[in-house]
mmCIF file of C-alpha atoms in Angstrom:
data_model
loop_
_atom_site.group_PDB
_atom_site.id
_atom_site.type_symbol
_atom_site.label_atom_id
_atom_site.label_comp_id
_atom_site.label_asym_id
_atom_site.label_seq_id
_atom_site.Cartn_x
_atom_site.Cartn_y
_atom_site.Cartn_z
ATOM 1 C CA UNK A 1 -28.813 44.697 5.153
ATOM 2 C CA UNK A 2 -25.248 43.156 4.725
ATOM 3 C CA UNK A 3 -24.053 40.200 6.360
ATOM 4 C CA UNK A 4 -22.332 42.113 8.688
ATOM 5 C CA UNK A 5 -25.586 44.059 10.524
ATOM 6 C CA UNK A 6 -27.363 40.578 10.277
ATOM 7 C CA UNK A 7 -23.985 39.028 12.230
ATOM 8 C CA UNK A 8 -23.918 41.821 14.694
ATOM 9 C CA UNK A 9 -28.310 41.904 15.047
ATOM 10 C CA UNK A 10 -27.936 37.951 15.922
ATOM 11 C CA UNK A 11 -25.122 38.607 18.559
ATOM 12 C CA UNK A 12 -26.994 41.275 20.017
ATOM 13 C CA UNK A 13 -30.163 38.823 19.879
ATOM 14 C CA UNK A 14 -28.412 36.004 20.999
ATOM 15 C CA UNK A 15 -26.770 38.390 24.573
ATOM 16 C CA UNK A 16 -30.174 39.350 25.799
ATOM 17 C CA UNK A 17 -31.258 35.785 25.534
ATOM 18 C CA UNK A 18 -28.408 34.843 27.805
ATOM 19 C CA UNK A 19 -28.562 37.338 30.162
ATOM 20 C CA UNK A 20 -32.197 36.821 30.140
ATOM 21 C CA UNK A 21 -31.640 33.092 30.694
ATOM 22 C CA UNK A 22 -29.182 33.949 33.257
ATOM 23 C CA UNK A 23 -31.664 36.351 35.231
ATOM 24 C CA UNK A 24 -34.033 33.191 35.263
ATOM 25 C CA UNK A 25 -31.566 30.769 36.564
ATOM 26 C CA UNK A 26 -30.948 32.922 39.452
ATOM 27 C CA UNK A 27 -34.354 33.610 40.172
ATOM 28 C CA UNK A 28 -34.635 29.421 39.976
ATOM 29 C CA UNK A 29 -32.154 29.099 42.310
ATOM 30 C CA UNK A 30 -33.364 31.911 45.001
ATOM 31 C CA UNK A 31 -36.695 29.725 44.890
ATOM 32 C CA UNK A 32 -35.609 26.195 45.100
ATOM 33 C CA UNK A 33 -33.097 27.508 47.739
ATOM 34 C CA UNK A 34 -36.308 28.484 49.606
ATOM 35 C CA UNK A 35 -38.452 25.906 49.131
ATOM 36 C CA UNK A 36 -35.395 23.366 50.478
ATOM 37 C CA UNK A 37 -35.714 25.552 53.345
ATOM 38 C CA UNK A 38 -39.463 25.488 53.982
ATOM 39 C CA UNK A 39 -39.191 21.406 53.805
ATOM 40 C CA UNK A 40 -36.701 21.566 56.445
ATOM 41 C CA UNK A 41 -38.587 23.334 58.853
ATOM 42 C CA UNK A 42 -41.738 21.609 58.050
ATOM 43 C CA UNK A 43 -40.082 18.297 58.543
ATOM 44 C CA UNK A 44 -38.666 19.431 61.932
ATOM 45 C CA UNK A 45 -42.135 20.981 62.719
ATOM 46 C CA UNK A 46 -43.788 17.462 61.731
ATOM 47 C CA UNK A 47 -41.007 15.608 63.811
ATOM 48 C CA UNK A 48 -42.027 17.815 67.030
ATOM 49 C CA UNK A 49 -45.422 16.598 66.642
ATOM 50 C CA UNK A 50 -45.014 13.133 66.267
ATOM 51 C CA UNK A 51 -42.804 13.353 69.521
ATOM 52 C CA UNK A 52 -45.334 15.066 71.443
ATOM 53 C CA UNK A 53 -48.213 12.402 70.142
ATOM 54 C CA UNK A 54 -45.789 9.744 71.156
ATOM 55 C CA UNK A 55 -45.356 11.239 74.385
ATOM 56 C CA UNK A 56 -48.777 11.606 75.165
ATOM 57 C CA UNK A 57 -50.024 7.658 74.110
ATOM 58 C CA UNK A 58 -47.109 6.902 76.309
ATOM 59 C CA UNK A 59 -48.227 8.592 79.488
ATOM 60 C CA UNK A 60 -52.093 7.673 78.453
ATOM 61 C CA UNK A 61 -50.879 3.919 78.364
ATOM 62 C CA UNK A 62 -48.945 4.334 81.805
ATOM 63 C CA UNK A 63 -51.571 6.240 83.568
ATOM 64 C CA UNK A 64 -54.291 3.698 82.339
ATOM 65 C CA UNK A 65 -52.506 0.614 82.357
ATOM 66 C CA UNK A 66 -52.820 0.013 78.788
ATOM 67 C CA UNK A 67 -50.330 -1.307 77.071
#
């Protein structure tokens, strides 16, 4: 094999790992993109709940007296 097939092997060797690399980033991206958006909406989800258990001690304490 001359030097110039083992040059031209390597940068053939060396594009597949990038593109490969590049397919994965993506794929990173798509899934941390989603996961941002699952923590949103489970914080707001969380946030509705904790409104609605406020709510609730505070009409409990008013209709009882308890405070």
């Amino acid at each position: 094999m001359s030097d110039q097939d083992f040059r031209e092997r390597v940068l053939s060797a060396l594009e597949r790992l990038e593109q490969k690399f590049e397919r994965l980033e993506e794929k990173f991206d798509k899934r941390f993109e989603s996961i941002e958006t699952r923590l949103g909406l489970l914080e707001q989800s969380v946030s509705w709940i904790r409104g609605k258990l406020e709510g609730n001690l505070e009409e409990g304490s008013l209709i009882y007296g308890i405070r």
